[in-house]
Coordinates of C-alpha atoms and ligand atoms in Angstrom, one line a residue:
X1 CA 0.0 0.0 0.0
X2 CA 1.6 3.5 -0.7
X3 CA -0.4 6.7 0.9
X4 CA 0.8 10.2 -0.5
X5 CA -0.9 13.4 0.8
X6 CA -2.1 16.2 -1.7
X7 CA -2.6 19.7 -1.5
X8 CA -5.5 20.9 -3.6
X9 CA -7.8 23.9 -4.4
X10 CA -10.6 22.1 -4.5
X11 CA -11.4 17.9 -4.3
X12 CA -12.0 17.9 -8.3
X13 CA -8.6 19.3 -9.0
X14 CA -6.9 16.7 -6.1
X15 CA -8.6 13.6 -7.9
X16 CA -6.7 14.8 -11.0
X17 CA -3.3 15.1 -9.7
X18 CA -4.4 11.7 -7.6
X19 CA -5.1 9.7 -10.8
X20 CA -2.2 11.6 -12.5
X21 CA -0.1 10.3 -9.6
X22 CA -1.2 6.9 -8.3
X23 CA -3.5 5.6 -11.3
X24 CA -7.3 4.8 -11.4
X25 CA -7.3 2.7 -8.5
X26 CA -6.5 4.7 -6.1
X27 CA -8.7 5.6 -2.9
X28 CA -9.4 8.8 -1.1
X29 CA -8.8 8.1 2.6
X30 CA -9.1 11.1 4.2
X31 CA -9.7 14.5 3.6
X32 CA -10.0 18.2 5.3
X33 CA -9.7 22.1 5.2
X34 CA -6.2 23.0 6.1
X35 CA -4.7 26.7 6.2
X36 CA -1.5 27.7 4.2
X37 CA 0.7 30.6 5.1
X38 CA -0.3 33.5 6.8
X39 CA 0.8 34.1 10.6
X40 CA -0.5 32.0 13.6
X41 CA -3.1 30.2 11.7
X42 CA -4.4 33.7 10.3
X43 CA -4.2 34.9 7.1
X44 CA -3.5 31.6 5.2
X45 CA -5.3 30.5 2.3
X46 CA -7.9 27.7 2.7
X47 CA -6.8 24.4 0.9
X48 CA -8.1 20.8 0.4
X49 CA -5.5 18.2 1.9
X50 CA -6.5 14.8 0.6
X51 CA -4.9 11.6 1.7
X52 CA -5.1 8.8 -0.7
X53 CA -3.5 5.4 -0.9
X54 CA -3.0 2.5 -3.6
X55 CA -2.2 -0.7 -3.5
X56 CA 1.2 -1.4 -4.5
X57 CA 0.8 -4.3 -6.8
X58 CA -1.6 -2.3 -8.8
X59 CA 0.9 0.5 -9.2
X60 CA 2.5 -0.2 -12.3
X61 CA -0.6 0.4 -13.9
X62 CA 0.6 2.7 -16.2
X63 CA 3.9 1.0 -16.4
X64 CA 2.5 -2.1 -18.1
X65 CA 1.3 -1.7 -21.0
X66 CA -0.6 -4.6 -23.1
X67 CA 1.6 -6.5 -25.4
X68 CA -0.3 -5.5 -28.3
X69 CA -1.1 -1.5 -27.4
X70 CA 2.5 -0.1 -26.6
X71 CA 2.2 2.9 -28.8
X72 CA -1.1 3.7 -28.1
X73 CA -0.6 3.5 -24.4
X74 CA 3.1 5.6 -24.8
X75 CA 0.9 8.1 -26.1
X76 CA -1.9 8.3 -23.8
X77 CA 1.3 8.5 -20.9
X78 CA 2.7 11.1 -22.6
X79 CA -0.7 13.0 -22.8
X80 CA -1.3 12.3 -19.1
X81 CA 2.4 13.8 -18.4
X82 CA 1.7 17.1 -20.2
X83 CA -1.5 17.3 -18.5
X84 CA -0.5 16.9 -14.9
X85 CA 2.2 19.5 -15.8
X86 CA -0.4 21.9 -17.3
X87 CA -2.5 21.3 -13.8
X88 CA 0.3 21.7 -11.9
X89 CA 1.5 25.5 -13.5
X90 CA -2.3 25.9 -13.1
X91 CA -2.1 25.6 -10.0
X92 CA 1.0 27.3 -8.8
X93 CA 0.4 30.7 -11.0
X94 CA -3.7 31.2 -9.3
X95 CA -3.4 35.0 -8.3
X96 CA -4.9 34.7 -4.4
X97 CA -8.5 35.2 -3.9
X98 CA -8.7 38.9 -4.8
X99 CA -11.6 39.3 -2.5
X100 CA -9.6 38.4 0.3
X101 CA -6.3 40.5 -0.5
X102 CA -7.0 44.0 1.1
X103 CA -8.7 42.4 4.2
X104 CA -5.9 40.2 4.7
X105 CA -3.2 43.4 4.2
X106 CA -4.3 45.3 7.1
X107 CA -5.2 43.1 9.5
X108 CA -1.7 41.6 8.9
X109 CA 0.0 45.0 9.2
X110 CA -2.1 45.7 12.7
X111 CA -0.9 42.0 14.1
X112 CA 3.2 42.9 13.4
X113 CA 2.2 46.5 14.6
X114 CA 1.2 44.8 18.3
X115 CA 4.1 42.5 17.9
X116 CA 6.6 45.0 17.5
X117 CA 4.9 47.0 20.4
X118 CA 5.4 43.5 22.8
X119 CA 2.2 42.8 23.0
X120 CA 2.0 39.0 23.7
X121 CA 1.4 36.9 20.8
X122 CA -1.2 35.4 22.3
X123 CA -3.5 38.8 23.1
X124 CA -2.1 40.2 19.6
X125 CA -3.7 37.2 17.8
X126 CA -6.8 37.3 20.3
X127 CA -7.2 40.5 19.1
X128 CA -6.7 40.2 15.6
X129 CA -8.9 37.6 15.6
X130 CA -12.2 38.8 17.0
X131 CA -11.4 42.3 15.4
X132 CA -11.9 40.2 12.1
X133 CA -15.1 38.1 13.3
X134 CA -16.8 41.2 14.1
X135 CA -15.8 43.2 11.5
X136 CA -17.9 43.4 8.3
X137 CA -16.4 43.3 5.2
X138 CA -16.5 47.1 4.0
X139 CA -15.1 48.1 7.2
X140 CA -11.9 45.7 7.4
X141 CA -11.3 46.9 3.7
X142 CA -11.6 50.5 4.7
X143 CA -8.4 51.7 6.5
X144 CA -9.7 54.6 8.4
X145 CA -12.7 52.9 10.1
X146 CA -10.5 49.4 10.4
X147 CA -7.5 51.8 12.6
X148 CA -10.6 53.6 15.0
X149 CA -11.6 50.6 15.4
X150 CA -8.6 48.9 16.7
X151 CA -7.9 51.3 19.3
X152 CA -11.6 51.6 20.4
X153 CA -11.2 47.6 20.6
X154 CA -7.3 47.8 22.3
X155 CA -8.7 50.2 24.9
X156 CA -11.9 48.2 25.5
X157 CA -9.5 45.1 26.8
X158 CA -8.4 47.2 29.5
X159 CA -10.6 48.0 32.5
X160 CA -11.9 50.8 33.5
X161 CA -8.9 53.7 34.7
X162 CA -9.1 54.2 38.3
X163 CA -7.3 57.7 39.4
X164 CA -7.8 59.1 42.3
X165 CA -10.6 60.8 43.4
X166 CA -11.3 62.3 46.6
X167 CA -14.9 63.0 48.1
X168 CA -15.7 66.1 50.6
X169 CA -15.4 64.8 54.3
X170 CA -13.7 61.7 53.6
X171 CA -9.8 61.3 54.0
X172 CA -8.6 58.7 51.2
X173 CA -5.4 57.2 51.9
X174 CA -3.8 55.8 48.9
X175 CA -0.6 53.4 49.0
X176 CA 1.8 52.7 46.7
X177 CA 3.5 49.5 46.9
X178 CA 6.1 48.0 44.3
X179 CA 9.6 47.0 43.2
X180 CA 12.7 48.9 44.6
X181 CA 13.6 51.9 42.7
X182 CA 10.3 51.9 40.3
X183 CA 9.7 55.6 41.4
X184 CA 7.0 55.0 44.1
X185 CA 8.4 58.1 46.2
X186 CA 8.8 60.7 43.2
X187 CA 5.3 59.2 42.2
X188 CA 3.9 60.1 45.4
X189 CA 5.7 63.3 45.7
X190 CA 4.3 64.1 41.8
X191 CA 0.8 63.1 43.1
X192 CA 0.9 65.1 46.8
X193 CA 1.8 68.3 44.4
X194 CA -1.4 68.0 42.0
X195 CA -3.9 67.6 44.6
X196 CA -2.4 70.1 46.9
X197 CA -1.7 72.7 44.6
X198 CA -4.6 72.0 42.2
X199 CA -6.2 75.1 40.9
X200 CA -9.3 74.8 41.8
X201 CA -9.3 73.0 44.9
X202 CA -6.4 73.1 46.9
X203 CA -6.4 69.7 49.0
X204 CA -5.4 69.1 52.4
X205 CA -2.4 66.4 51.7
X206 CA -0.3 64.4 53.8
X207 CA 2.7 62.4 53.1
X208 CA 3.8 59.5 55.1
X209 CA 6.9 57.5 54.8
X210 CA 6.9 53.8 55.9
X211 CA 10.2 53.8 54.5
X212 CA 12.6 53.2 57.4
X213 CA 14.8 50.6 55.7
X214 CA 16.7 52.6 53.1
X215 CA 19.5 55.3 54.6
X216 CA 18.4 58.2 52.4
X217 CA 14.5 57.1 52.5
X218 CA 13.2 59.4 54.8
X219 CA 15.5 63.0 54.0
X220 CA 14.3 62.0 50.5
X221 CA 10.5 62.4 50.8
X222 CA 11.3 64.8 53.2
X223 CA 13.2 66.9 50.9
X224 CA 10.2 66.7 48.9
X225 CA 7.9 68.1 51.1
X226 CA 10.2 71.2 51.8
X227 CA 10.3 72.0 48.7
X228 CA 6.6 71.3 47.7
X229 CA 5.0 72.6 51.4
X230 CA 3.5 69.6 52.3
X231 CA 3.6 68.0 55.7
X232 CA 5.6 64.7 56.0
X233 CA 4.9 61.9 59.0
X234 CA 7.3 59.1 59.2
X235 CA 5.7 55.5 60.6
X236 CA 8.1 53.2 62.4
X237 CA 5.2 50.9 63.0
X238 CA 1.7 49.9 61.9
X239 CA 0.8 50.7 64.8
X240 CA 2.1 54.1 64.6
X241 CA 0.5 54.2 61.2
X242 CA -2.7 53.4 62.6
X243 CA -2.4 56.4 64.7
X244 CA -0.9 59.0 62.1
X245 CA -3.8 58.0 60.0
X246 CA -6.5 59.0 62.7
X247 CA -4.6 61.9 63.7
X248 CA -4.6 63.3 60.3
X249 CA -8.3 62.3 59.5
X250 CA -9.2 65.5 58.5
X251 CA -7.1 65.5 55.9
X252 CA -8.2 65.3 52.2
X253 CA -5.8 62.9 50.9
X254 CA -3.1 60.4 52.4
X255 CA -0.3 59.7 50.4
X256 CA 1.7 56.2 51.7
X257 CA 5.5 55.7 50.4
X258 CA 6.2 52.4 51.3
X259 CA 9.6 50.5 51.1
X260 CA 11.0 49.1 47.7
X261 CA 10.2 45.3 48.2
X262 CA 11.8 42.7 46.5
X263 CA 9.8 40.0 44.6
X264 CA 11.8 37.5 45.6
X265 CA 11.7 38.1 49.5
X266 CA 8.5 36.8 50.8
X267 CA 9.3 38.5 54.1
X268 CA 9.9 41.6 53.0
X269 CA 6.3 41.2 51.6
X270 CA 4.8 40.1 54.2
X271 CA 6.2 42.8 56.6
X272 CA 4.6 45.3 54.6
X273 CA 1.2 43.5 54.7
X274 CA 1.2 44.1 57.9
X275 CA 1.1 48.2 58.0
X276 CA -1.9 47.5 54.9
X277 CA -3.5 45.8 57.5
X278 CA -3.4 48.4 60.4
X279 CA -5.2 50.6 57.5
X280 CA -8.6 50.1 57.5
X281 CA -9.8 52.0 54.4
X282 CA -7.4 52.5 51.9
X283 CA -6.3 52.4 48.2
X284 CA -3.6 50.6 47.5
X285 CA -2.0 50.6 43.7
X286 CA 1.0 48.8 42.4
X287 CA 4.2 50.3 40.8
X288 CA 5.6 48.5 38.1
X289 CA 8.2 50.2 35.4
X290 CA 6.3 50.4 32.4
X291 CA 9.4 48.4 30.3
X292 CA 10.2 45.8 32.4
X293 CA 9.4 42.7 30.9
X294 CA 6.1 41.1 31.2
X295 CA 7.2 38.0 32.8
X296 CA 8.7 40.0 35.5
X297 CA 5.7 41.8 36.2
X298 CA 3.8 39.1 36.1
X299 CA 6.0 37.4 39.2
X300 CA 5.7 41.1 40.5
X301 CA 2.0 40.7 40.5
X302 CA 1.9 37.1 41.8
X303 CA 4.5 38.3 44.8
X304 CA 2.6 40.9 45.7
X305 CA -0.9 39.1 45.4
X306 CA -1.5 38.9 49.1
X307 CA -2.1 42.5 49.3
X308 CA -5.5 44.0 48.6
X309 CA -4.1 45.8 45.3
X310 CA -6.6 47.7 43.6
X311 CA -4.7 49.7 40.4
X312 CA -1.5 49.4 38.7
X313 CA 0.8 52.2 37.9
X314 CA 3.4 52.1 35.1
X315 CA 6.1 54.0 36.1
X316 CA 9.1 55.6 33.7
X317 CA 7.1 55.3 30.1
X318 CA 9.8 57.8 29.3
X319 CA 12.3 55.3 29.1
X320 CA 10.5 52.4 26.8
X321 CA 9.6 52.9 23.2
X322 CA 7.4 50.1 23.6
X323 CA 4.2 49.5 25.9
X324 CA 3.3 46.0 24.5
X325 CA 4.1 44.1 27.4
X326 CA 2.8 46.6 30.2
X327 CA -0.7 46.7 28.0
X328 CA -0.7 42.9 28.1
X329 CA -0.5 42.6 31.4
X330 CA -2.4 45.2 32.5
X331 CA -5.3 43.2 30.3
X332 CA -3.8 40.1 31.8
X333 CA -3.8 40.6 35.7
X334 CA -7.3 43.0 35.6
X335 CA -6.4 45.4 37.3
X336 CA -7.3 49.0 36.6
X337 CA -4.3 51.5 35.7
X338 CA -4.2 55.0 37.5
X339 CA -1.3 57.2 36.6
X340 CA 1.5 57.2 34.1
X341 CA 4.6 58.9 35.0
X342 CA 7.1 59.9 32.0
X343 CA 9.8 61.2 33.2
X344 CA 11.6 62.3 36.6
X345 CA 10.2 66.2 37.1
X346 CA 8.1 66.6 39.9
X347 CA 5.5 67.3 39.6
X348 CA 4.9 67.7 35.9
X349 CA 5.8 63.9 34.5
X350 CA 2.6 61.9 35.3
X351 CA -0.6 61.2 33.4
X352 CA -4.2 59.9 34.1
X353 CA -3.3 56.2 32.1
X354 CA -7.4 56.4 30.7
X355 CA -7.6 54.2 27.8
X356 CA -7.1 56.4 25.1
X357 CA -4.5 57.7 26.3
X358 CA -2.5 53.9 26.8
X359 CA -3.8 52.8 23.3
X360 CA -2.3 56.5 21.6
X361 CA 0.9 55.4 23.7
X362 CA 0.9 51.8 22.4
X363 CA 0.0 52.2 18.6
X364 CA -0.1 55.8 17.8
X365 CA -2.9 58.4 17.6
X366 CA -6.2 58.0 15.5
X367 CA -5.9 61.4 12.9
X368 CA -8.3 63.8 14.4
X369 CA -10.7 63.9 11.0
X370 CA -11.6 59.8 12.0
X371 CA -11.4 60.4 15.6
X372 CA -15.7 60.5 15.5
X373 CA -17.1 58.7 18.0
X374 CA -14.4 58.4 20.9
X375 CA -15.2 60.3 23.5
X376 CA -11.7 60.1 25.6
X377 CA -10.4 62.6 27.8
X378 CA -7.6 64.6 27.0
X379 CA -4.6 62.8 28.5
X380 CA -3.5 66.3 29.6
X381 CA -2.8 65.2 33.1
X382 CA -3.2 68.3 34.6
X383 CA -6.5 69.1 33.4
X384 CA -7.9 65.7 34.3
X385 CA -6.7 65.5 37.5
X386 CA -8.3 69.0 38.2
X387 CA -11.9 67.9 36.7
X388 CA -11.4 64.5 38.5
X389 CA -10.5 66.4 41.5
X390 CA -13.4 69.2 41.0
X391 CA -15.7 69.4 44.2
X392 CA -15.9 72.6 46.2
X393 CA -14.7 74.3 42.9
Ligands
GTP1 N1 12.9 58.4 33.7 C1 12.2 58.4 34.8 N2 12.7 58.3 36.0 C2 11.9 58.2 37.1 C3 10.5 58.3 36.9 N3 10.0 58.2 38.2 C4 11.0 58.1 39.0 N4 12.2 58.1 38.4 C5 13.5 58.1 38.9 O1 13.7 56.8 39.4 C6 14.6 56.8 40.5 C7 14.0 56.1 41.7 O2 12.9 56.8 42.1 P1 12.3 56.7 43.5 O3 11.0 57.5 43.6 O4 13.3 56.9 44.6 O5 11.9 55.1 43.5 P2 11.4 54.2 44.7 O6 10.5 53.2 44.1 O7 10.8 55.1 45.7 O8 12.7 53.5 45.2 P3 12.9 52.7 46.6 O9 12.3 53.5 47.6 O10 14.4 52.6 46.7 O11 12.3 51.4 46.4 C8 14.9 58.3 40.8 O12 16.1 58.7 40.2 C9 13.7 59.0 40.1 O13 14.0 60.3 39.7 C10 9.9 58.3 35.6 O14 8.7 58.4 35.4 N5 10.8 58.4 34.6
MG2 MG1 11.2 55.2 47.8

């Protein structure tokens, strides 16, 4: 028995090249839509595979010809031979299926775009793929509606943004936990700034430090609040956090440095629980550089997961020139995104990370004149911190 694959067009065109290439008697065992070329699965161009067999014995079919017919059956060989090599140039010089051939351009183009951004294969293909389920067929082949679309869809995989906003009469004490040296205390610094000196509303802020490990912690966010006017309160304890905290209740807004904690140290982790805990309401958001890479932050994450995290920050975006693997986990782990901080001024470099404004970061901007029905906020951080931050105005 031999058994020889085929790759086909259609099952007309793979019994021709079968009885070209095993004879008459042979038998179709199998057969099935397979994809060639394309990316991942996507793009390729359907084909028939057919598997067929023949028995061996009846092989020389072809080969044999009757004693008495040996030109007439040298002819009819050579007639089959120019024919399987006419089928054959047939079939290698099809154009591709010129319906297909624009849809398939851009949606290529947008997959290597998220690629080269680090976006995980696996949400860049999720992506790709549902974008082209939903899609009709004017819209994939029209690029201006096809791009709005793919950042309305990129932003829609991340939750909603979750800045901080304060209400009248309650104190809001917001932690920020992370990493050593991801820029938690210029972060907190940047943020204590904006509210307090806010245009509008000029909050009542409060730093503490629960930063007694490091040497230079504690003149560092001190320095800061020199410069800025802003009380600082240093907490030993949780206990003596506990107690700052309902000192200072009528305060508009807490800020909490904590200490840079290693993933790896589960202690270190746990020890910083430990002042979360002596906090009884309270926001606490995670500091991750916005470059590191995404298996990192996802052990980051994981090491971190016994605290009651409720945003993500993505620190120094000034220093990557790609957000692929920040957006993917950020879509990954669930959590909502707060602030952005680009860059090491205080308290200019940080941004309200709303959708948009990630998506313009990741890809590029949608040109204004398409720009219809997005309704984003300007990722002016100053403005939208103000508005967020707008009673008593
Ligand atoms: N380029 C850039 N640098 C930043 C940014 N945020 C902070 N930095 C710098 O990063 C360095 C560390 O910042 P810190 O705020 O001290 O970081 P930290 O997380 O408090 O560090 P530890 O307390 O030691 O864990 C400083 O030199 C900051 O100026 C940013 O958005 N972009
Ligand atoms: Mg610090």
């Amino acid at each position: 028995m031999r058994v020889k694959k085929y790759i086909a067009n259609n099952m007309p065109e793979a019994m021709d090249l079968i009885r070209l290439d095993l004879g008459p008697n042979a038998v179709i065992l199998h057969s099935e839509k397979v994809k060639q070329g394309g990316i991942l699965g996507l793009f390729g161009k359907t084909k028939l595979e057919v598997m067929a067999a023949v028995d061996t014995d009846l092989l020389d079919f072809p080969q044999k010809p009757a004693r008495n017919g040996d030109h007439a059956i040298q002819a009819m060989r050579d007639e089959l031979e120019s024919l399987k090599v006419a089928i054959t140039q047939a079939t290698q010089s099809r154009p591709a299926l010129p319906a297909a051939a624009p849809r398939v351009a851009s949606l290529e183009d947008w997959y290597q775009r998220l690629i080269d951004q680090g976006v995980s294969q696996t949400l860049a293909h999720d992506i790709i793929q549902r974008v082209a389920n939903e899609l009709s067929r004017w819209t994939l082949d029209n690029q201006g509606v096809l791009n709005e679309h793919l950042h309305w869809y990129l932003g829609r995989q991340l939750p909603a943004p979750s800045p901080l906003t304060l209400t009248p009469g309650q104190p809001h004490v917001f932690f920020i936990v992370g990493p050593t040296g991801v820029g938690k205390t210029t972060t907190i610094a940047k943020l204590a700034a904006k509210f307090a000196h806010a245009p509008y509303h000029k909050a009542r802020v409060l730093m503490i430090t629960t930063d007694t490990f490091r040497v230079a912690a504690i003149p560092q966010i001190s320095a800061f609040g020199e410069i800025l006017g802003i009380p600082v309160e240093v907490a030993y304890t949780p206990q003596q956090l506990n107690e700052l905290i309902a000192r200072h209740s009528h305060r508009d807004l807490i800020l909490v440095d904590t200490p840079g904690r290693s993933q790896r140290a589960a202690s270190e982790v746990a020890a910083l629980t430990d002042y979360l805990a002596a906090v009884p309401n309270k926001t606490v958001h995670l500091a991750l550089t916005a470059g590191s890479k995404q298996e990192d932050m996802r052990h980051t994450i994981n090491a971190f997961s016994s605290m009651p995290l409720n945003g993500l920050i993505f620190t120094k975006i000034d220093e990557t020139a790609s957000l692929g693997a920040a957006y993917s986990m950020a879509c990954e782990c669930g959590l909502p995104l707060s602030y952005l901080t680009n860059g090491q001024r205080v308290p200019e470099d940080i941004e309200v990370a709303t959708a948009e404004h990630v998506v313009d970061l990741l890809v590029g901007s949608v040109p204004d004149e398409i720009r219809s029905t997005r309704n984003g906020a300007s990722p002016n951080s100053v403005s939208v911190l103000n508005r967020r931050y707008s009673y008593g105005a």
